[in-house]
Coordinates of C-alpha atoms in Angstrom, one line a residue:
M24 CA 0.5 21.8 -27.3
M25 CA -2.2 19.4 -27.8
Q26 CA -0.7 15.9 -27.5
E27 CA -1.7 12.7 -29.5
L28 CA -4.0 11.3 -26.8
N29 CA -6.4 14.2 -26.6
R30 CA -6.1 14.5 -30.2
A31 CA -7.6 11.2 -30.5
L32 CA -10.5 12.3 -28.2
L33 CA -11.4 14.7 -30.1
D34 CA -11.3 13.3 -33.8
S35 CA -14.6 11.8 -34.3
N36 CA -12.8 9.7 -36.8
F37 CA -10.0 8.0 -34.7
K38 CA -11.1 4.3 -34.2
F39 CA -10.5 3.4 -31.0
N40 CA -9.7 -0.4 -29.9
D41 CA -13.1 -2.0 -29.2
D42 CA -11.9 -3.5 -25.7
L43 CA -10.7 0.4 -24.7
K44 CA -12.8 2.1 -22.4
I45 CA -13.2 6.2 -22.7
G46 CA -14.2 8.0 -19.3
K47 CA -16.9 10.9 -19.6
K48 CA -15.9 13.0 -22.2
S49 CA -18.2 16.4 -21.2
K50 CA -16.2 19.0 -18.9
M51 CA -17.0 18.7 -15.4
T52 CA -17.2 21.0 -11.9
E53 CA -13.5 20.4 -10.2
K54 CA -14.5 18.8 -7.0
I55 CA -11.4 17.4 -5.5
L56 CA -8.1 18.6 -4.5
Q57 CA -5.6 15.9 -4.7
F58 CA -2.0 16.5 -3.0
G59 CA 0.3 14.2 -5.4
E60 CA 0.2 13.0 -9.0
G61 CA 2.4 10.2 -8.8
N62 CA 1.6 6.7 -10.4
F63 CA -0.2 5.2 -7.0
L64 CA -3.3 7.9 -6.7
R65 CA -3.8 8.3 -10.3
A66 CA -3.9 4.2 -11.0
F67 CA -5.9 4.1 -7.9
V68 CA -8.0 7.0 -6.7
D69 CA -8.2 9.2 -9.8
Y70 CA -9.4 5.8 -11.7
M71 CA -12.3 5.2 -9.1
F72 CA -13.7 8.6 -9.4
D73 CA -13.5 8.1 -13.1
E74 CA -15.7 5.3 -13.0
L75 CA -17.8 7.3 -10.6
N76 CA -18.4 10.0 -13.4
S77 CA -18.7 7.3 -16.2
N78 CA -21.8 6.4 -13.8
D79 CA -23.0 9.6 -13.2
L80 CA -22.6 9.1 -9.6
F81 CA -20.5 11.9 -8.6
N82 CA -19.7 14.5 -12.0
G83 CA -16.6 15.8 -10.8
S84 CA -13.1 16.5 -11.9
I85 CA -9.5 16.4 -10.0
V86 CA -7.4 19.3 -9.8
L87 CA -3.7 17.6 -9.3
V88 CA -1.2 19.7 -6.8
Q89 CA 2.2 18.8 -6.7
P90 CA 3.2 18.0 -3.6
I91 CA 7.1 18.8 -3.9
E92 CA 9.5 20.8 -6.1
Q93 CA 9.8 18.2 -8.6
G94 CA 7.1 16.3 -10.2
M95 CA 5.3 15.3 -12.8
I96 CA 2.5 18.3 -13.2
D97 CA 4.1 19.8 -16.8
M98 CA 3.6 16.6 -18.0
V99 CA 0.2 15.9 -16.5
N100 CA -0.7 19.4 -18.2
D101 CA 1.0 18.5 -21.8
Q102 CA -2.0 16.0 -22.0
D103 CA -4.6 17.8 -20.6
G104 CA -4.5 15.7 -17.7
L105 CA -5.8 12.4 -19.8
Y106 CA -3.9 9.5 -19.5
T107 CA -4.2 5.3 -20.1
V108 CA -4.3 3.0 -17.0
L109 CA -3.9 -0.7 -17.6
L110 CA -5.2 -3.0 -15.2
R111 CA -3.9 -6.7 -15.7
G112 CA -4.0 -9.8 -13.8
L113 CA -6.0 -12.9 -12.5
Q114 CA -9.2 -13.5 -11.2
D115 CA -10.6 -16.5 -10.5
G116 CA -7.5 -17.7 -11.7
K117 CA -8.4 -16.6 -15.3
E118 CA -6.6 -13.6 -17.1
V119 CA -7.8 -10.3 -16.7
C120 CA -6.9 -7.0 -18.9
E121 CA -8.7 -3.6 -18.4
K122 CA -7.4 -0.3 -20.6
K123 CA -9.1 2.9 -19.9
I124 CA -8.6 6.6 -20.6
I125 CA -9.1 8.4 -17.9
T126 CA -11.0 11.8 -18.0
S127 CA -11.4 12.6 -14.2
V128 CA -8.5 14.7 -14.1
S129 CA -8.9 18.5 -15.1
R130 CA -5.7 19.9 -14.8
G131 CA -2.4 20.2 -12.3
I132 CA -0.7 23.1 -10.3
N133 CA 2.8 23.3 -9.2
P134 CA 2.4 25.6 -6.2
Y135 CA 6.6 26.4 -6.4
K136 CA 5.7 28.1 -9.4
D137 CA 1.8 29.4 -9.8
F138 CA 1.0 29.6 -5.8
D139 CA -2.0 32.1 -6.8
A140 CA -3.5 29.3 -8.7
Y141 CA -3.5 26.9 -6.4
F142 CA -4.8 29.0 -3.5
E143 CA -7.6 30.1 -6.0
C144 CA -8.7 26.7 -5.5
A145 CA -9.9 27.6 -1.8
K146 CA -12.6 30.1 -3.7
N147 CA -14.7 27.5 -5.4
P148 CA -17.4 26.8 -3.4
D149 CA -18.0 23.4 -4.9
L150 CA -14.6 21.8 -4.1
R151 CA -15.5 19.1 -1.9
V152 CA -12.9 16.2 -1.3
I153 CA -8.8 16.3 -0.6
V154 CA -7.0 13.6 -1.3
S155 CA -3.6 13.2 -0.6
N156 CA -0.5 10.9 -1.0
T157 CA 2.9 12.4 0.1
T158 CA 4.9 9.2 1.3
E159 CA 5.2 8.0 4.7
A160 CA 6.6 11.0 5.5
G161 CA 4.6 13.8 4.4
I162 CA 1.9 13.8 7.5
V163 CA 4.6 15.4 9.9
Y164 CA 5.3 18.7 12.3
N165 CA 7.7 20.9 10.8
P166 CA 8.7 23.5 13.7
D167 CA 10.2 25.7 11.3
D168 CA 6.8 26.1 9.1
K169 CA 5.2 29.4 9.7
F170 CA 1.5 31.1 8.6
E171 CA 3.4 33.9 6.8
D172 CA 5.1 31.3 4.7
K173 CA 4.0 32.0 1.3
L174 CA 4.0 28.2 1.2
Q175 CA 4.7 25.8 3.8
K176 CA 7.4 22.7 3.9
A177 CA 5.4 20.1 5.6
F178 CA 2.2 18.9 4.1
P179 CA 0.1 19.5 7.2
A180 CA 1.2 23.0 7.1
K181 CA 0.0 23.7 3.4
V182 CA -3.2 22.3 4.6
T183 CA -4.0 24.4 7.6
A184 CA -3.0 27.3 5.3
F185 CA -5.3 26.4 2.8
L186 CA -7.9 25.3 5.2
Y187 CA -7.4 29.0 6.9
E188 CA -8.3 30.6 3.4
R189 CA -11.3 28.4 2.7
F190 CA -12.3 29.9 6.0
R191 CA -11.4 33.4 5.5
I192 CA -13.9 33.4 2.1
F193 CA -16.5 31.3 3.3
G194 CA -16.7 32.3 7.0
N195 CA -18.0 29.4 9.4
D196 CA -20.2 28.0 7.0
K197 CA -20.5 23.9 7.8
T198 CA -20.9 23.1 3.8
K199 CA -17.9 24.6 2.8
G200 CA -15.3 21.9 5.0
F201 CA -14.1 19.1 3.1
I202 CA -14.0 15.5 3.4
F203 CA -9.9 14.4 3.9
I204 CA -9.3 11.1 2.3
P205 CA -5.6 10.7 3.5
C206 CA -4.2 7.9 1.2
E207 CA -0.6 7.6 3.1
L208 CA 0.7 4.4 4.6
I209 CA 0.6 5.0 8.3
D210 CA -1.6 4.3 10.6
Y211 CA -4.5 6.4 11.6
N212 CA -3.4 8.8 8.5
G213 CA -6.7 11.1 8.9
T214 CA -6.0 11.3 12.8
N215 CA -2.5 12.0 12.5
L216 CA -2.9 15.0 10.0
K217 CA -5.9 16.7 12.1
K218 CA -3.9 16.6 14.9
I219 CA -1.0 18.3 13.4
V220 CA -3.5 20.7 11.4
L221 CA -4.6 21.8 14.9
R222 CA -1.1 22.5 16.4
Y223 CA -0.4 24.9 13.8
A224 CA -3.9 26.8 14.2
E225 CA -3.7 26.7 17.8
E226 CA 0.8 28.2 17.5
W227 CA -0.3 30.1 14.4
N228 CA -2.9 32.0 16.6
L229 CA -5.5 31.4 14.3
G230 CA -8.8 32.0 16.8
S231 CA -10.8 29.8 18.0
E232 CA -13.7 30.2 15.9
F233 CA -11.4 28.6 13.1
I234 CA -10.3 25.6 15.2
D235 CA -14.0 24.9 15.6
W236 CA -14.6 25.2 12.0
I237 CA -11.9 22.7 11.5
N238 CA -13.3 20.0 14.1
T239 CA -17.5 20.5 12.7
A240 CA -17.1 21.1 9.2
N241 CA -14.3 18.9 7.9
Y242 CA -14.1 15.0 8.1
F243 CA -10.4 13.5 8.7
T244 CA -10.8 9.6 7.5
N245 CA -8.4 7.1 8.5
T246 CA -7.9 5.1 5.2
L247 CA -6.4 1.3 3.9
V248 CA -5.1 1.6 0.6
D249 CA -4.3 -1.8 -1.3
R250 CA -3.6 -1.7 -5.2
I251 CA 0.2 -2.5 -6.3
V252 CA 0.8 0.0 -8.9
T253 CA 3.1 -1.3 -11.4
G254 CA 3.6 2.0 -12.9
Y255 CA 4.7 3.6 -16.7
P256 CA 5.8 0.4 -18.6
R257 CA 8.9 1.1 -19.9
D258 CA 9.6 -2.1 -21.4
E259 CA 6.3 -2.1 -23.3
V260 CA 5.6 0.9 -24.4
S261 CA 6.4 0.7 -28.2
T262 CA 4.3 -2.2 -28.1
L263 CA 1.3 -0.2 -26.5
T264 CA 1.3 2.6 -28.5
E265 CA 1.1 0.4 -31.2
Q266 CA -2.0 -1.7 -29.9
F267 CA -3.4 2.5 -28.6
G268 CA -3.5 3.9 -31.8
Y269 CA -1.7 6.9 -29.7
K270 CA 1.0 7.8 -27.8
D271 CA 0.8 8.5 -24.1
N272 CA 3.4 9.6 -21.9
L273 CA 1.4 9.2 -18.9
I274 CA 0.5 5.0 -19.1
N275 CA -0.1 3.8 -15.8
T276 CA -0.1 0.2 -15.1
A277 CA -1.6 -1.8 -12.2
E278 CA -3.1 -5.0 -10.8
I279 CA -6.8 -5.8 -11.3
F280 CA -7.1 -6.2 -7.2
H281 CA -8.1 -3.0 -5.1
F282 CA -9.3 -2.3 -2.0
W283 CA -9.9 0.7 -0.3
V284 CA -10.9 0.9 3.3
I285 CA -12.5 4.7 4.5
E286 CA -13.2 4.7 8.3
G287 CA -15.7 7.5 8.6
P288 CA -19.4 8.6 9.1
E289 CA -21.8 6.2 6.9
H290 CA -23.0 9.1 4.9
L291 CA -20.3 9.6 3.2
A292 CA -20.5 6.4 1.6
E293 CA -24.2 8.1 -0.2
E294 CA -22.1 11.3 -1.1
L295 CA -19.2 8.7 -2.6
P296 CA -21.2 6.0 -3.4
F297 CA -18.3 3.6 -5.1
A298 CA -19.9 0.5 -4.0
K299 CA -22.9 1.0 -6.0
I300 CA -21.2 0.2 -9.1
G301 CA -19.1 -2.3 -7.5
L302 CA -15.9 -0.8 -6.4
N303 CA -14.4 -3.0 -3.5
V304 CA -14.7 0.4 -1.6
L305 CA -15.6 0.0 2.1
F306 CA -16.9 2.6 4.9
T307 CA -16.6 1.8 8.0
E308 CA -16.6 3.1 11.4
D309 CA -13.6 0.9 12.1
A310 CA -10.8 -0.1 10.0
T311 CA -8.5 -1.9 12.4
P312 CA -10.3 -5.6 11.6
Y313 CA -9.6 -4.8 7.9
K314 CA -5.9 -3.2 8.4
L315 CA -5.1 -6.8 10.7
R316 CA -6.9 -8.7 7.5
K317 CA -4.5 -7.2 5.4
V318 CA -1.3 -7.6 7.6
R319 CA -2.2 -11.3 8.8
I320 CA -3.0 -12.7 5.2
L321 CA -1.6 -10.9 2.2
N322 CA 2.0 -9.5 4.3
G323 CA 1.8 -12.7 6.4
A324 CA 1.5 -15.3 3.7
H325 CA 4.6 -13.0 2.3
T326 CA 6.7 -13.0 5.4
M327 CA 6.2 -16.7 6.1
S328 CA 6.7 -18.1 2.6
V329 CA 9.4 -16.2 0.8
L330 CA 12.5 -17.1 3.0
A331 CA 11.6 -20.7 2.7
A332 CA 11.0 -20.4 -0.7
Y333 CA 14.6 -18.3 -1.4
L334 CA 16.1 -21.6 0.0
C335 CA 14.4 -23.9 -1.8
G336 CA 15.8 -21.8 -4.7
K337 CA 12.9 -20.0 -6.2
D338 CA 14.0 -16.4 -6.9
T339 CA 10.2 -14.8 -7.7
V340 CA 6.6 -15.0 -6.0
G341 CA 5.5 -16.1 -9.2
E342 CA 8.0 -19.1 -8.7
L343 CA 6.8 -19.4 -5.6
M344 CA 3.2 -20.4 -6.8
D345 CA 4.0 -22.2 -9.8
D346 CA 5.5 -24.9 -7.1
K347 CA 3.2 -26.9 -5.8
T348 CA 4.6 -28.3 -3.1
L349 CA 5.3 -24.5 -1.6
N350 CA 1.7 -23.4 -3.2
K351 CA 0.4 -25.7 -0.3
Y352 CA 2.5 -24.6 2.0
I353 CA 1.5 -20.9 1.7
A354 CA -2.5 -22.4 1.2
D355 CA -2.4 -24.3 4.7
G356 CA -0.9 -21.7 6.4
L357 CA -3.5 -19.0 5.6
F358 CA -6.5 -21.4 5.3
E359 CA -5.8 -23.5 8.3
E360 CA -3.8 -21.3 10.6
V361 CA -4.2 -17.8 10.2
I362 CA -7.6 -17.5 8.9
P363 CA -8.8 -19.3 12.3
T364 CA -7.2 -16.8 14.0
L365 CA -9.1 -13.9 12.9
D366 CA -12.8 -12.8 13.7
L367 CA -14.0 -11.1 10.3
P368 CA -16.8 -13.2 8.6
Y369 CA -15.0 -16.5 7.6
E370 CA -16.4 -15.9 3.7
D371 CA -15.0 -12.0 3.6
L372 CA -11.6 -13.9 5.1
K373 CA -11.6 -16.5 2.2
S374 CA -12.6 -14.4 -0.3
F375 CA -9.5 -12.2 0.1
A376 CA -7.9 -14.6 0.8
D377 CA -8.4 -16.3 -2.3
A378 CA -7.6 -12.9 -3.9
V379 CA -4.1 -12.9 -2.7
F380 CA -3.5 -16.2 -4.3
D381 CA -4.4 -14.5 -7.6
R382 CA -2.3 -11.3 -6.7
F383 CA 0.8 -13.9 -6.2
A384 CA 0.5 -15.5 -9.3
N385 CA -0.6 -12.4 -11.4
P386 CA 1.9 -12.9 -14.6
Y387 CA 2.6 -9.3 -15.2
I388 CA 4.4 -8.2 -11.9
K389 CA 7.6 -9.9 -10.7
H390 CA 8.5 -9.6 -7.0
Y391 CA 11.6 -11.0 -6.3
L392 CA 12.2 -12.8 -2.9
L393 CA 14.8 -11.3 -1.6
S394 CA 13.4 -7.7 -1.6
I395 CA 10.4 -9.1 0.1
A396 CA 13.1 -10.7 2.5
L397 CA 14.7 -6.6 3.4
N398 CA 14.4 -6.9 7.6
S399 CA 12.0 -10.0 7.9
I400 CA 12.9 -9.7 12.0
S401 CA 10.5 -7.1 12.1
K402 CA 8.2 -8.3 9.7
Y403 CA 7.7 -11.6 11.4
K404 CA 6.9 -9.9 14.5
T405 CA 4.2 -7.7 12.9
R406 CA 2.8 -10.2 10.5
V407 CA 2.9 -13.5 11.6
L408 CA 4.0 -14.0 14.9
P409 CA 1.3 -12.8 16.3
S410 CA -1.0 -15.1 14.2
I411 CA 1.3 -17.8 15.9
L412 CA 0.2 -16.5 19.4
E413 CA -3.7 -15.9 18.9
Y414 CA -3.4 -19.6 17.2
V415 CA -2.1 -21.0 20.1
E416 CA -4.5 -19.3 22.7
R417 CA -7.5 -20.6 20.7
K418 CA -6.3 -23.9 19.9
K419 CA -4.1 -25.2 23.0
Q420 CA -1.6 -26.0 19.9
L421 CA 1.0 -24.9 17.6
P422 CA 0.4 -23.9 13.8
K423 CA 2.8 -26.4 11.6
I424 CA 3.4 -24.2 8.5
L425 CA 3.7 -20.9 11.4
T426 CA 6.4 -22.6 13.3
F427 CA 8.1 -24.3 10.4
S428 CA 8.3 -20.5 9.1
F429 CA 10.5 -19.6 12.5
A430 CA 12.8 -22.2 11.4
A431 CA 13.0 -21.2 7.7
M432 CA 13.5 -17.8 9.0
L433 CA 16.6 -18.7 11.3
A434 CA 18.0 -20.4 8.2
F435 CA 17.7 -17.6 5.7
Y436 CA 19.9 -15.8 8.4
K437 CA 22.9 -18.0 8.5
G438 CA 25.7 -16.0 7.5
S439 CA 29.3 -16.1 8.2
E440 CA 30.8 -12.3 7.3
I441 CA 29.2 -9.1 6.3
K442 CA 29.8 -7.3 3.6
D443 CA 28.4 -4.0 2.0
N444 CA 26.2 -3.7 5.2
A445 CA 25.1 -7.1 4.6
L446 CA 25.0 -10.6 6.3
I447 CA 26.5 -13.1 3.4
G448 CA 24.5 -16.2 3.3
L449 CA 24.9 -19.2 0.7
R450 CA 22.7 -20.5 -1.2
N451 CA 23.6 -23.7 -3.0
G452 CA 27.1 -22.2 -3.3
Q453 CA 26.2 -18.8 -4.3
E454 CA 26.4 -15.9 -2.4
Y455 CA 22.7 -13.9 -1.3
K456 CA 22.5 -11.0 1.1
I457 CA 20.8 -10.8 4.1
C458 CA 19.7 -7.0 4.8
D459 CA 18.6 -6.1 8.0
D460 CA 19.6 -3.5 10.9
M461 CA 22.8 -4.1 11.6
P462 CA 22.9 -5.1 15.2
L463 CA 20.8 -8.1 14.1
L464 CA 23.3 -9.1 11.1
E465 CA 25.9 -9.2 13.9
M466 CA 24.1 -10.7 16.2
F467 CA 23.2 -13.9 13.5
K468 CA 26.7 -13.8 12.5
N469 CA 28.0 -14.5 15.8
L470 CA 24.9 -16.9 16.9
W471 CA 25.5 -18.8 13.7
A472 CA 29.4 -19.1 14.1
D473 CA 29.0 -21.0 17.6
C474 CA 27.0 -23.7 15.9
D475 CA 28.7 -26.7 14.3
G476 CA 24.8 -28.4 13.4
S477 CA 24.2 -30.6 16.2
Q478 CA 20.9 -31.2 17.9
E479 CA 22.7 -29.8 21.0
K480 CA 24.0 -26.3 19.5
V481 CA 21.0 -25.7 17.2
T482 CA 19.0 -25.9 20.5
A483 CA 21.0 -23.4 22.1
L484 CA 20.9 -21.0 19.1
V485 CA 17.0 -21.1 19.0
N486 CA 16.6 -21.1 22.5
T487 CA 18.8 -17.6 22.3
V488 CA 17.0 -16.1 19.7
C489 CA 13.5 -17.0 20.8
G490 CA 15.0 -15.3 24.5
K491 CA 15.3 -11.8 23.2
T492 CA 12.4 -9.7 24.3
D493 CA 13.6 -6.8 22.8
L494 CA 13.0 -8.8 19.2
W495 CA 9.5 -10.1 19.8
G496 CA 8.3 -8.6 22.8
L497 CA 8.3 -11.8 24.9
D498 CA 10.5 -14.5 26.0
L499 CA 9.2 -17.0 23.0
N500 CA 10.5 -20.1 25.3
T501 CA 7.7 -19.3 27.4
V502 CA 5.3 -20.6 24.8
D503 CA 4.5 -23.8 24.9
G504 CA 6.5 -26.6 23.1
F505 CA 7.5 -23.6 20.6
S506 CA 11.1 -23.2 20.5
S507 CA 11.6 -27.0 21.1
K508 CA 9.8 -27.9 17.7
V509 CA 11.3 -25.0 16.1
S510 CA 15.1 -26.4 16.9
E511 CA 13.5 -29.5 15.4
H512 CA 12.5 -28.0 12.4
L513 CA 15.8 -26.3 12.0
Y514 CA 18.1 -29.1 12.3
A515 CA 16.4 -30.9 9.9
I516 CA 16.6 -28.0 7.5
L517 CA 20.6 -28.1 8.3
A518 CA 21.0 -31.8 8.1
N519 CA 18.2 -32.3 4.8
G520 CA 17.8 -28.9 2.7
M521 CA 15.1 -26.8 2.7
T522 CA 13.2 -28.4 -0.5
A523 CA 13.0 -31.8 1.4
S524 CA 11.9 -29.8 4.6
V525 CA 9.5 -28.4 2.9
E526 CA 8.2 -31.4 1.2
H527 CA 8.3 -33.8 4.1
L528 CA 6.3 -31.0 6.2
I529 CA 3.6 -30.8 3.6
N530 CA 3.5 -34.3 2.5
G531 CA 4.7 -36.3 4.9

């Protein structure tokens, strides 16, 4: 049955709101096979290809393939692939909202119900790009998958079988290979996908010519994706439906900010010219500096601030950003201590950090500090500690904010009992849950049980934690002055409270 959104597009008399953009309406050749129909890909990848189509720079549509048995393909097909994306946030401190009907999706296929339609796509000579987001657990090897299976379980096994069907149809034609753009949140996603595909090709005895074709006709890119997608706006649907004038069961919301790094040969940027229309998509031979920038600046800003902010009485990132002292705490930490440890051009780093401030202050996204605080010990090791060590190496002194953040983390992990698989802390007399690996929670419970708040006991606790080489990869007591400065900060936090300690740190 044709749904309201499609009827509205076909009705020449239908009056759309003036601020609503509409993607290209003409029928386009199917050029992309996308494994995954979830919110992220539809608000990130599919939106960007829609922008290319709107500027006549790609003119290709997307076939969505449901990667698991349960999914949304029926909903996608009920709306003929059409949906509205709503992008909202801050740019340079100003509120921005963009609404667009996405027309880049031609159809969806559930291969568990219609395998033939799925494999028929391999015959399409114009198919060029394969996109995926099968979650972090998607790019894995499953020894039980066999070539003879009608539909394998593991995503790389499905890819191998699909590639072989392509090879069977077109032979060793190098022009019929694919550009793989996996968006799974793992390091070297393309490299890992290719490695497993080649393993299946070997184990399934698919032949040396096929393996050579995989290696020479296909590009397996590594990627970095960055956009917060908030998905279906359940609490706003009635209001939005009234605003739009049509019903859309697939409305998708996300922040304005986007950044996509694709590690591959330069000529791919000509084939997929996102940058020509101002999209923040970068093709590079090495994505490592940009991964480092994201981890140290975006993720690092969260980890160095949320635990202190929570103990200051804040509950969300928005509340943190609205507090002038905590706002300056993050700014000083990023611009004076983190950015000087990175090697990309300063303007590039500053621009990214400025965007982080807009993203944190986005009024349409409510990030709870306790959610971000999950597993903070391992996060601190990867996101903040490298900045501390690099700062000490380059500046020959300790970074003020980042060193304090270590003490704030220890204060946050102060609890006296374990209940419901969490260590229970107290904030202004109210319990909160500290969630991490159980051995860590047991360790902190025992350490704090032996700490009476005296300078001597606080120092002993800090020295013990700093000496846990299994946590940090080194003995932090060997970093000149670090453990003594952390002890000083932690003693002050216990004596004066977090709010007063942060104010003293920032304002003197």
